[in-house]
Short mmCIF file of C-alpha atoms in Angstrom, two decimals:
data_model
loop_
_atom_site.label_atom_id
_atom_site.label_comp_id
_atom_site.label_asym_id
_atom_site.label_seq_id
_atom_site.Cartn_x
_atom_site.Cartn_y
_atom_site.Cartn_z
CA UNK A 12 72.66 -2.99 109.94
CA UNK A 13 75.06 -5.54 111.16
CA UNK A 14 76.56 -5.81 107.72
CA UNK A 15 77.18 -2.09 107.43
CA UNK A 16 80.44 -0.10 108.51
CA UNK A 17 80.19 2.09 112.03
CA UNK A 18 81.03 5.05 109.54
CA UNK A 19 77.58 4.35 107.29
CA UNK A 20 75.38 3.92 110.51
CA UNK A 21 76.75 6.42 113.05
CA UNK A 22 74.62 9.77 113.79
CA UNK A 23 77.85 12.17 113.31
CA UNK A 24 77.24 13.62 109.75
CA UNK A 25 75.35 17.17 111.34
CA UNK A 26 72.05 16.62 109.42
CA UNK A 27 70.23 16.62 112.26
CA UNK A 28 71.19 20.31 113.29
CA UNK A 29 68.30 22.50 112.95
CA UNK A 30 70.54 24.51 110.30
CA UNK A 31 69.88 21.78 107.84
CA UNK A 32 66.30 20.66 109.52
CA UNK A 33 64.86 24.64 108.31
CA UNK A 34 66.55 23.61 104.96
CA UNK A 35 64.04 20.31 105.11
CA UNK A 36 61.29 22.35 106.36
CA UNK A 37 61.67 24.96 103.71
CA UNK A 38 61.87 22.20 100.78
CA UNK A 39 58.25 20.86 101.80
CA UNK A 40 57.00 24.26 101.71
CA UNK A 41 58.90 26.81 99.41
CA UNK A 42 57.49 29.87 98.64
CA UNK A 43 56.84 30.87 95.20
CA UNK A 44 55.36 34.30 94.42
CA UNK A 45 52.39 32.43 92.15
CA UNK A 46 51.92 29.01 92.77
CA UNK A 47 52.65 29.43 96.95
CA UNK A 48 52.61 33.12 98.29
CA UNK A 49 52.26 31.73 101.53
CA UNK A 50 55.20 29.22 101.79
CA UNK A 51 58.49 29.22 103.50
CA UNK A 52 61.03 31.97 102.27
CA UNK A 53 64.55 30.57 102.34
CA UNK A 54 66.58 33.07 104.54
CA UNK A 55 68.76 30.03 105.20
CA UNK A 56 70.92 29.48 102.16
CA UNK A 57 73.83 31.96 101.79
CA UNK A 58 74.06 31.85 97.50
CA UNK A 59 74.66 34.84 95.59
CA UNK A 60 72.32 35.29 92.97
CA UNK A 61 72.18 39.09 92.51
CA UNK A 62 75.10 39.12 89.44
CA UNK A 63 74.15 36.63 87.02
CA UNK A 64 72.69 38.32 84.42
CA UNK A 65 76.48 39.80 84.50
CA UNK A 66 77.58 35.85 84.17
CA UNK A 67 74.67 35.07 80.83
CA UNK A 68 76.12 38.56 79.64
CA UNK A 69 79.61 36.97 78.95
CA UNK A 70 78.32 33.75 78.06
CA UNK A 71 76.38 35.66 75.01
CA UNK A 72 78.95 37.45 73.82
CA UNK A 73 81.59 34.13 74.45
CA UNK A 74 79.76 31.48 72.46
CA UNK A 75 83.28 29.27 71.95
CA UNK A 76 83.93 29.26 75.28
CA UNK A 77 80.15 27.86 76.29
CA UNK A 78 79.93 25.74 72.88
CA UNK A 79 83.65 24.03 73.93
CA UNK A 80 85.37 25.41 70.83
CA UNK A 81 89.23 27.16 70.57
CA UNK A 82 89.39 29.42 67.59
CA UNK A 83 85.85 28.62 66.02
CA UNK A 84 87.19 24.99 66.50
CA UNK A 85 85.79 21.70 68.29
CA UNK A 86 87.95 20.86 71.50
CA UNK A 87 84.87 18.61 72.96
CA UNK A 88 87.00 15.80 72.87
CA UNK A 89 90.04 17.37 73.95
CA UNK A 90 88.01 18.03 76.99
CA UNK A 91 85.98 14.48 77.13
CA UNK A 92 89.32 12.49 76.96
CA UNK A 93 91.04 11.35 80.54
CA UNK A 94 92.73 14.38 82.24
CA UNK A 95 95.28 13.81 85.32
CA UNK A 96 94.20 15.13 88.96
CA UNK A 97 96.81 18.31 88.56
CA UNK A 98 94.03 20.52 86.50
CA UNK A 99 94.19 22.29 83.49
CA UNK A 100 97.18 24.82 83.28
CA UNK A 101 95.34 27.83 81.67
CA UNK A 102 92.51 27.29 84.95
CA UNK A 103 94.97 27.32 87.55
CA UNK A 104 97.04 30.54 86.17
CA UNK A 105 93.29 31.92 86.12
CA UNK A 106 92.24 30.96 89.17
CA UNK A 107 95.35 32.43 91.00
CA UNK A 108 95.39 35.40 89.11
CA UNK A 109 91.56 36.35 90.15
CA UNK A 110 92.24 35.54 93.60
CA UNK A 111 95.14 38.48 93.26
CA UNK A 112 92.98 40.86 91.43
CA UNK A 113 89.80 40.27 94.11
CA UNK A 114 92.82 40.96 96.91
CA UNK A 115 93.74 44.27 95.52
CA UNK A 116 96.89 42.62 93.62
CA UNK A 117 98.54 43.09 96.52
CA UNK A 118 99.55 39.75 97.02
CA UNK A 119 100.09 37.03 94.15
CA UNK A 120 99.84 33.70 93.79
CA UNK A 121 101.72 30.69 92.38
CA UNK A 122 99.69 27.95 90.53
CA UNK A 123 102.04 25.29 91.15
CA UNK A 124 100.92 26.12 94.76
CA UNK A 125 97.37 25.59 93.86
CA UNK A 126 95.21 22.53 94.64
CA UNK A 127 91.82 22.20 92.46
CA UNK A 128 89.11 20.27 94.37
CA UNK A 129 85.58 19.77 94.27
CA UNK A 130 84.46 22.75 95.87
CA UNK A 131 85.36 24.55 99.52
CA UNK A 132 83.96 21.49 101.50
CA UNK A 133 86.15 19.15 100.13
CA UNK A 134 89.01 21.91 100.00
CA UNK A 135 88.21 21.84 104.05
CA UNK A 136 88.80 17.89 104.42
CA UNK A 137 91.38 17.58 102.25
CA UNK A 138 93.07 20.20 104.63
CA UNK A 139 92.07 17.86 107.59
CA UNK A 140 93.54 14.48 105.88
CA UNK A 141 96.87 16.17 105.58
CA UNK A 142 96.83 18.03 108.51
CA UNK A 143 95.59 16.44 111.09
CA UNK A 144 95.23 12.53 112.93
CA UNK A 145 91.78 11.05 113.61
CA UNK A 146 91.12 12.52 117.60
CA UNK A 147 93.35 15.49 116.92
CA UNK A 148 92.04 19.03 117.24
CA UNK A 149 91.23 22.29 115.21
CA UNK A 150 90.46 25.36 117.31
CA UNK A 151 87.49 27.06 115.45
CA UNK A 152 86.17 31.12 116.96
CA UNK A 153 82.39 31.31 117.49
CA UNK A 154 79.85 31.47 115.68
CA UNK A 155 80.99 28.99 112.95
CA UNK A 156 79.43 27.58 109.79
CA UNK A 157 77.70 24.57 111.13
CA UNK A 158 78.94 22.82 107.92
CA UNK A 159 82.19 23.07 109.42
CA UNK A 160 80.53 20.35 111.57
CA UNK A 161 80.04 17.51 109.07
CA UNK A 162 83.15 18.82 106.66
CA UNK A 163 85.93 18.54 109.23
CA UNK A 164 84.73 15.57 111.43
CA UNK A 165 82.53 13.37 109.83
CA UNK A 166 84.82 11.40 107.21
CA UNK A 167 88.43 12.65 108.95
CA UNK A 168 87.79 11.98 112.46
CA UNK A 169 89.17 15.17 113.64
CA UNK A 170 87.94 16.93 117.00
CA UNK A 171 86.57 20.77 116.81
CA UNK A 172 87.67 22.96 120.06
CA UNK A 173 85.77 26.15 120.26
CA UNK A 174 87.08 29.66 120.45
CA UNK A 175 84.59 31.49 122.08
CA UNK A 176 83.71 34.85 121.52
CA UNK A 177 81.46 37.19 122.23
CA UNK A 178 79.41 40.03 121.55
CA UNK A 179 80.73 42.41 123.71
CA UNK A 180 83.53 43.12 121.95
CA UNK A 181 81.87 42.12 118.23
CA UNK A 182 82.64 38.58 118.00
CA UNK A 183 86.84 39.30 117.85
CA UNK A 184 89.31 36.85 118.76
CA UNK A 185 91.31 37.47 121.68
CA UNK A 186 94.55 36.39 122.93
CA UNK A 187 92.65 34.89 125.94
CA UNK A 188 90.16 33.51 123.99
CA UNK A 189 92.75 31.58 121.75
CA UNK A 190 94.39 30.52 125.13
CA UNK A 191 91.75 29.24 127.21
CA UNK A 192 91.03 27.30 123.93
CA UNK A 193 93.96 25.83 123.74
CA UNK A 194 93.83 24.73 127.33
CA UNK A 195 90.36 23.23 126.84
CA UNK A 196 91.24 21.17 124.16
CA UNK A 197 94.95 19.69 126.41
CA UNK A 198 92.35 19.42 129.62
CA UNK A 199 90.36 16.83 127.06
CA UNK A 200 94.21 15.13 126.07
CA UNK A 201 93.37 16.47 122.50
CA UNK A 202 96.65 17.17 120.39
CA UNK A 203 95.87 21.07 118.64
CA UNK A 204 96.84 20.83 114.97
CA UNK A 205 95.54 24.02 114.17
CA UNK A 206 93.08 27.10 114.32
CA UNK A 207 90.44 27.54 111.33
CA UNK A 208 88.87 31.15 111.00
CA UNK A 209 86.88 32.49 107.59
CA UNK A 210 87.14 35.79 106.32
CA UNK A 211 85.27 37.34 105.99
CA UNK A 212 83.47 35.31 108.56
CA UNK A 213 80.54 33.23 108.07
CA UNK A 214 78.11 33.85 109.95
CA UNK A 215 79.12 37.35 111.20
CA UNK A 216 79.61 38.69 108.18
CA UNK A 217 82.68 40.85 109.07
CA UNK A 218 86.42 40.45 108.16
CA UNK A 219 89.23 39.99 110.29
CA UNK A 220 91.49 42.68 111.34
CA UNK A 221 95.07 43.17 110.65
CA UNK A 222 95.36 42.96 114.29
CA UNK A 223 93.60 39.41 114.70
CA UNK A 224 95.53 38.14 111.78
CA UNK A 225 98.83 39.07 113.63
CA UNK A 226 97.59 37.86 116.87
CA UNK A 227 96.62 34.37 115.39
CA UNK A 228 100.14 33.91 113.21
CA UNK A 229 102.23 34.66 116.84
CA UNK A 230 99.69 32.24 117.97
CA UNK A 231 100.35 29.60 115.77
CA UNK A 232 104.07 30.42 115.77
CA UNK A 233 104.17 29.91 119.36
CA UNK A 234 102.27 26.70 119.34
CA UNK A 235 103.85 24.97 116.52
CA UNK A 236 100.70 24.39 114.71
CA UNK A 237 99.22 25.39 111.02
CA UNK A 238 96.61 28.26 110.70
CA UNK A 239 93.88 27.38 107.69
CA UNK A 240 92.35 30.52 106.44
CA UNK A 241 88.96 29.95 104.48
CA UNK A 242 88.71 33.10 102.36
CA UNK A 243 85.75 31.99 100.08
CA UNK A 244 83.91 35.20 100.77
CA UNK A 245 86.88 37.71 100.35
CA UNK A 246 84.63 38.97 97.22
CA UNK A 247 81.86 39.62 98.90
CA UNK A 248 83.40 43.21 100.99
CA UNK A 249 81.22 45.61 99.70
CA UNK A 250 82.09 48.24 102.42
CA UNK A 251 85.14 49.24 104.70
CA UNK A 252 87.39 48.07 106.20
CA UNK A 253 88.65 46.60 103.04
CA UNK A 254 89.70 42.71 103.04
CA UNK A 255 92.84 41.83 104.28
CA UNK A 256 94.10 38.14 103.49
CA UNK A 257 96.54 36.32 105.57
CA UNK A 258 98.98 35.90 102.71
CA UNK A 259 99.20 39.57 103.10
CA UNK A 260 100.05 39.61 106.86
CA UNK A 261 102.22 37.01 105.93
CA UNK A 262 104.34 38.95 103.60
CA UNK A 263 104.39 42.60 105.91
CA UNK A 264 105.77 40.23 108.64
CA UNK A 265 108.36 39.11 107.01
CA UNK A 266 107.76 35.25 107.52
CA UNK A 267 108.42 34.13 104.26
CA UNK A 268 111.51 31.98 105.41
CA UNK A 269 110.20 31.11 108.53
CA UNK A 270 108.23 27.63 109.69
CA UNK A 271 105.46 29.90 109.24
CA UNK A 272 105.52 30.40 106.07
CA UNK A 273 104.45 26.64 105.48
CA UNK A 274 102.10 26.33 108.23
CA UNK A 275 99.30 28.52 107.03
CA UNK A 276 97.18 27.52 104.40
CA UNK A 277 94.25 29.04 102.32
CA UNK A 278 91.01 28.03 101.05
CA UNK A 279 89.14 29.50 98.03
CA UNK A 280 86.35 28.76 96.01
CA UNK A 281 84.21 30.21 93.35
CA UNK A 282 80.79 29.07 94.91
CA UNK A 283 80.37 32.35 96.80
CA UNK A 284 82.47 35.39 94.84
CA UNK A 285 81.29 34.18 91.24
CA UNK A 286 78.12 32.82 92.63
CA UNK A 287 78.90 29.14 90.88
CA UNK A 288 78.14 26.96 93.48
CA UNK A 289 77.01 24.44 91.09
CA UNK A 290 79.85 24.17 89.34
CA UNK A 291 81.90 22.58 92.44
CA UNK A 292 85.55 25.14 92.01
CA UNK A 293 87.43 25.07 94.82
CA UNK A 294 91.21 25.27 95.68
CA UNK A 295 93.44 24.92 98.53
CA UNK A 296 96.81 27.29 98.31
CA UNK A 297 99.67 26.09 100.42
CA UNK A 298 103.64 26.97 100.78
CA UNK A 299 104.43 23.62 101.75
CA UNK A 300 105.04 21.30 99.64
CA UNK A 301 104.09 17.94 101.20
CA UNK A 302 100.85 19.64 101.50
CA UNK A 303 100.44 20.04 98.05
CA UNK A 304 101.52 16.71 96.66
CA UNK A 305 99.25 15.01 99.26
CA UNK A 306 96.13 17.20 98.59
CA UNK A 307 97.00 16.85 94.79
CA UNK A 308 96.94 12.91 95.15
CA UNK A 309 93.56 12.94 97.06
CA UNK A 310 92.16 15.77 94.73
CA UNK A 311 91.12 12.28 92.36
CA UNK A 312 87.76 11.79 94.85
CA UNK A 313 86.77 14.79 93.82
CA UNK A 314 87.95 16.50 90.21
CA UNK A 315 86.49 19.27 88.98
CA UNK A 316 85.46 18.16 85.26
CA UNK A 317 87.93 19.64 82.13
CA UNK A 318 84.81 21.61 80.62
CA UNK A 319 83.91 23.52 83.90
CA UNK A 320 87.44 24.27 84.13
CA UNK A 321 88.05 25.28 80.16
CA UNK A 322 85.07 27.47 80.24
CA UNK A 323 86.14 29.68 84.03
CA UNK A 324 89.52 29.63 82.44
CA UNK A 325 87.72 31.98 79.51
CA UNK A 326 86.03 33.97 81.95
CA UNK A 327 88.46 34.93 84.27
CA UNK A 328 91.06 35.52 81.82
CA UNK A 329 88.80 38.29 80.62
CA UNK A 330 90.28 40.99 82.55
CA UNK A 331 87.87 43.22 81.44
CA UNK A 332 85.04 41.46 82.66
CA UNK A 333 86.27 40.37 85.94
CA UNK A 334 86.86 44.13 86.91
CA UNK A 335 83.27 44.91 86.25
CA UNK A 336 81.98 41.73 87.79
CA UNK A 337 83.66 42.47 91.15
CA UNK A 338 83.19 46.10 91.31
CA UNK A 339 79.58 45.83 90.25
CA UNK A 340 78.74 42.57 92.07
CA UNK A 341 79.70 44.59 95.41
CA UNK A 342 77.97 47.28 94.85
CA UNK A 343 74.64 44.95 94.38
CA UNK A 344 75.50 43.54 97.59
CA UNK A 345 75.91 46.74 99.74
CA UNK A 346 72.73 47.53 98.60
CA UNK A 347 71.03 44.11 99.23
CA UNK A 348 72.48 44.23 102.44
CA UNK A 349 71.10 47.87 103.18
CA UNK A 350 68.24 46.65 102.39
CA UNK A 351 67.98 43.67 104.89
CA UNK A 352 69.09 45.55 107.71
CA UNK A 353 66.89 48.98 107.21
CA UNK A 354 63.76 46.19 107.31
CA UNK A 355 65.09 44.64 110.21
CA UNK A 356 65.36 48.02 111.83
CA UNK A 357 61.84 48.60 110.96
CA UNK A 358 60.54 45.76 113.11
CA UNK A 359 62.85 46.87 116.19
CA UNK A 360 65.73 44.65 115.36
CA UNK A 361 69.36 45.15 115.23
CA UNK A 362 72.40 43.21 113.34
CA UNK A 363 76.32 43.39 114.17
CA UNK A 364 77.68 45.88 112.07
CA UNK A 365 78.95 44.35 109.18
CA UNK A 366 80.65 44.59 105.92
CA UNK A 367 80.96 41.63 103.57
CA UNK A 368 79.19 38.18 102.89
CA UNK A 369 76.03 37.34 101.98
CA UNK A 370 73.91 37.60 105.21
CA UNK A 371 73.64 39.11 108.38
CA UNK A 372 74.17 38.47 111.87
CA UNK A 373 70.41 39.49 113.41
CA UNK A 374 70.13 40.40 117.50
CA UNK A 375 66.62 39.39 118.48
CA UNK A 376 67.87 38.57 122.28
CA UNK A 377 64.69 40.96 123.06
CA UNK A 378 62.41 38.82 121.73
CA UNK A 379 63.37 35.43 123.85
CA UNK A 380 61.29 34.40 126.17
CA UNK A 381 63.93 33.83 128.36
CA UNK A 382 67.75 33.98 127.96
CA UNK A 383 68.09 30.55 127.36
CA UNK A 384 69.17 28.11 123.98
CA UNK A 385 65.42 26.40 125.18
CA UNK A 386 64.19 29.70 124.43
CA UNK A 387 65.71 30.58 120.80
CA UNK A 388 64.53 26.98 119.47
CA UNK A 389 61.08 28.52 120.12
CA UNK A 390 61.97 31.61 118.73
CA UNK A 391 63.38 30.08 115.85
CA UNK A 392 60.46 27.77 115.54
CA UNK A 393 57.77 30.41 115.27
CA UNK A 394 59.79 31.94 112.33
CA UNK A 395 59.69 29.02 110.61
CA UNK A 396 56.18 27.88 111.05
CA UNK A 397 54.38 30.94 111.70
CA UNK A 398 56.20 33.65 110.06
CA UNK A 399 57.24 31.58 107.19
CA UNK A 400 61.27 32.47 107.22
CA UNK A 401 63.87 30.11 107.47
CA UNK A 402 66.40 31.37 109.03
CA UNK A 403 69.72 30.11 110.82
CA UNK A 404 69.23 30.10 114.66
CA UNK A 405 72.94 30.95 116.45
CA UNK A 406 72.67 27.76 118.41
CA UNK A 407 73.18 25.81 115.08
CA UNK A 408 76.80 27.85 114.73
CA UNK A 409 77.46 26.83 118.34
CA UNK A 410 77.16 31.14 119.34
CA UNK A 411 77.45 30.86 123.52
CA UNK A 412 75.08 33.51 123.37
CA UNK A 413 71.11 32.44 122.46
CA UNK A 414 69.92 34.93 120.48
CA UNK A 415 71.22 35.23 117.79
CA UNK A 416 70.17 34.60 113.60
CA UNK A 417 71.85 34.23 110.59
CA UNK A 418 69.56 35.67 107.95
CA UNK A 419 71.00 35.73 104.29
CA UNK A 420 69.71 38.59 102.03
CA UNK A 421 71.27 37.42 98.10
CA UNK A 422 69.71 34.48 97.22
CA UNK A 423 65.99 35.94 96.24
CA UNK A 424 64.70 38.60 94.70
CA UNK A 425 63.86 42.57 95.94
CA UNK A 426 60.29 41.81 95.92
CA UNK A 427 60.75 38.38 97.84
CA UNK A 428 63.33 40.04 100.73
CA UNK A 429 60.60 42.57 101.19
CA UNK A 430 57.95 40.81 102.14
CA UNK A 431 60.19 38.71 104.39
CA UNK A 432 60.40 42.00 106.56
CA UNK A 433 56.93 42.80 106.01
CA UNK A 434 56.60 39.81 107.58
CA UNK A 435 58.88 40.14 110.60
CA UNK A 436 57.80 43.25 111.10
CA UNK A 437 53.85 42.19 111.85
CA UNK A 438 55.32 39.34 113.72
CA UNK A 439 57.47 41.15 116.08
CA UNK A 440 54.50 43.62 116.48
CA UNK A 441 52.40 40.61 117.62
CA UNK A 442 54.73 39.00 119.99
CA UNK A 443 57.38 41.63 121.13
CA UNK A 444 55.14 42.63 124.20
CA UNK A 445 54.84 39.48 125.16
CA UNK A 446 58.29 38.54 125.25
CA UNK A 447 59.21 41.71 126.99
CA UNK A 448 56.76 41.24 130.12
CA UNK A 449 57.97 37.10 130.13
CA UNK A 450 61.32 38.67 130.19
CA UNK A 451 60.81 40.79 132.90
CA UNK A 452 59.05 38.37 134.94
CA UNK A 453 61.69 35.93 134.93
CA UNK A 454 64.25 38.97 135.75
CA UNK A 455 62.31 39.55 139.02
CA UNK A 456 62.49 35.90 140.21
CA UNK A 457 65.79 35.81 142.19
CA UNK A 458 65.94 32.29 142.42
CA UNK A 459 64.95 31.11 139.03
CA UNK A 460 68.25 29.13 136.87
CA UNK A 461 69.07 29.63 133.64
CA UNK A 462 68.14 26.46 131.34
CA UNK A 463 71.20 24.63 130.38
CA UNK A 464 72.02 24.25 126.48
CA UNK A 465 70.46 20.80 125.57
CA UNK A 466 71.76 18.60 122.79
CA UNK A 467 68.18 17.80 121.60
CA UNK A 468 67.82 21.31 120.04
CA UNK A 469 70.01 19.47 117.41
CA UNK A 470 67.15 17.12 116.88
CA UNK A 471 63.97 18.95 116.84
CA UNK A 472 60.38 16.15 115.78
CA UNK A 473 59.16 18.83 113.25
CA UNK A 474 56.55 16.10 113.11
CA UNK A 475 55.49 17.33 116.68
CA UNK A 476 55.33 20.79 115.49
CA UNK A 477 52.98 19.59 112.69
CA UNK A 478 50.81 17.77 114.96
CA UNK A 479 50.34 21.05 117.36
CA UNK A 480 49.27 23.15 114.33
#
């Protein structure tokens, strides 16, 4: 161990956070409608599978593009041969162009402005690297992707300050939320380099308004610092309000010659819209220059290979396929997400009104035992184990409220997000009472305390669990 850098051996990765421990859990026991109807349903894992027979559709009819051929002609070693860390030309004007056409075309995009990288996470450090010194700080609103945890700190060394919201008013960002951030973070002598929001957000599953957009550029104006906007899901709004993208705002307010301008940043991938998660595509678009040529340089850890990129820049330059793929692809997901959220209502529970992403943001406060984090790790436990759902408990997304789940809804099959509410539904049936009467009886104790938030829900023994059962 001795031998080994503090980076290799220290416990700051995230693994440990019960996000990725229901991952683990769901791995040793994955359902499968033959071979294991009783296994663990994987709620947990928010991948869009509902459009690829759209995807194999092209592919059919586009054997050149799949087989690596230009005209009915070999270009595999065209493609095999060294490329340089700037991409492939024809990509980039692809890539920028769908990210217009899944923004309305109201806002374009320059592909000399365009960064390729090995997917959003390593969009996301890249950002950090340039942006930001080891111990300085991002202010992040709550709930947040727990990846956020590992792809900001771990390698870069930068600091995460919380904006907290809450569900009173939706999960919105506030001026005095953004403020008493900002505070927090000088109280701890952290230097603020930045906020970091997705929209649509992940987990809530909503997108920002024009008014929170304008609220965080004066913000950042104010404040001297850069704004990253991660807008991998902006393909995913399947109902109103429609997506608006911070390049947008940008433009209306007229700070297109202002420091601005070059201190907000985007991040895009494919992973999510086009459902390609595989395929590592991700891209950070920037007005500032610097920016560019540094991300460019430290784009080499993590290319995206020539034929990925030869065969999306076929794809997407199919206009006439990319208009049905989006149009269609959110209408599958409104109804997926119908579908999720008249089951939940079945069972008694409620989710924040949303419209876009791939998952919902589930209420089942009522069914704590008590209104503690102590509390939802049970909850979330149970789910797990007993009902045989893993889902993503709020805690794990740093929510100040326990609570709350993140349940996704497009990575399975009708038949397979069915019985997952059949079997919520007999769950809740079974323990609802329960929790209602515990509920109440803690209410009437004047003097009992509300349990802390511990760090150990981070590091749940699911080996205890096992030994209980």
């Amino acid at each position: 161990m001795k031998l080994l850098s503090e980076k290799a051996t220290c416990n700051s990765h995230g693994q440990d956070s019960s996000y990725f421990l229901g991952w683990q859990e769901y791995e040793k026991n994955p359902y499968d409608e033959i071979h294991n109807p009783k296994g663990i349903i994987q709620m947990g894992l928010a991948e869009n599978q509902l459009s690829f027979d759209l995807l194999e559709s092209w592919l059919a009819q586009n054997p050149d593009a799949a087989g690596f051929k230009r005209n009915g002609e070999s270009i595999f070693r065209e493609l095999a041969l060294f490329q340089d860390y700037h991409g492939l030309p024809a990509f980039k004007n692809a890539m920028t162009k769908f990210m217009s056409e899944i923004r309305g075309n109201k806002v374009s995009f320059d592909s000399n402005k365009l960064v390729l990288t090995a997917g959003a996470t390593s969009a996301n450090e890249t950002l950090m690297f340039c942006l930001a010194n080891q111990g300085d700080a991002f202010l992040l609103p709550t709930p947040y992707y727990p990846g956020f945890d590992r792809d900001l700190k771990w390698r870069t060394g930068a600091e995460i300050v919380p904006i907290h919201c809450s569900s009173s008013n939706g999960f919105r960002i506030t001026e005095s939320a953004l403020e008493e951030a900002y505070l927090d973070a000088k109280k701890r002598n952290l230097k603020v380099k930045g906020v970091l929001v997705t929209n649509p957000s992940n987990p809530l599953g909503t997108t920002l308004t024009r008014n929170e957009l304008e609220l965080l550029l004066t913000f950042i104006d104010e404040k001297g610092i850069h704004l990253i906007s991660d807008e991998i899901y902006s393909g995913t709004v399947f109902n109103s309000p429609g997506f608006v993208s911070v390049m947008e705002v940008l433009i209306e307010k007229n700070y297109m010659k202002t420091e601005v301008w070059e201190r907000v940043h985007i991040v895009y991938s494919l992973s999510k819209d086009l459902g390609l998660p595989g395929f590592r595509i991700g891209a950070i678009y920037s007005n500032d220059e610097m920016v560019v040529s540094a991300a460019t340089k430290m784009s080499s850890f993590g290319l995206v290979s020539s034929q990925t990129q030869y065969l999306l820049s076929c794809m997407l330059s199919d206009k006439k396929f990319t208009k049905k793929y989006i149009s269609e692809n959110q209408k599958r997901l409104k109804k997926r997400h119908a579908m999720l959220v008249k089951g939940l209502k079945n069972a008694g529970i409620n989710c924040l009104e949303s419209n876009a992403g791939l998952f919902c943001w589930v209420d089942m406060r009522h069914l704590l035992s008590s209104n503690n984090f102590d509390a939802e790790m049970d909850l979330w436990k149970k789910i797990v184990y007993d009902v045989g759902l893993n889902i993503s408990p709020g805690s794990s997304c740093h929510c100040t409220e326990p609570g709350w789940f993140r349940a996704c809804f497009a990575n399975m099959s009708e038949d397979t997000l069915n019985l997952a509410m059949r079997r919520m539904k007999d769950f809740v049936e079974s323990t609802a009472p329960n929790a209602i009467n515990h509920q109440n009886q803690q209410q009437s104790n004047a003097n009992s305390k509300k349990k802390s938030f511990s760090k150990w829900v981070f590091r749940l023994s699911f080996n205890d669990r096992q030994r209980e059962r």
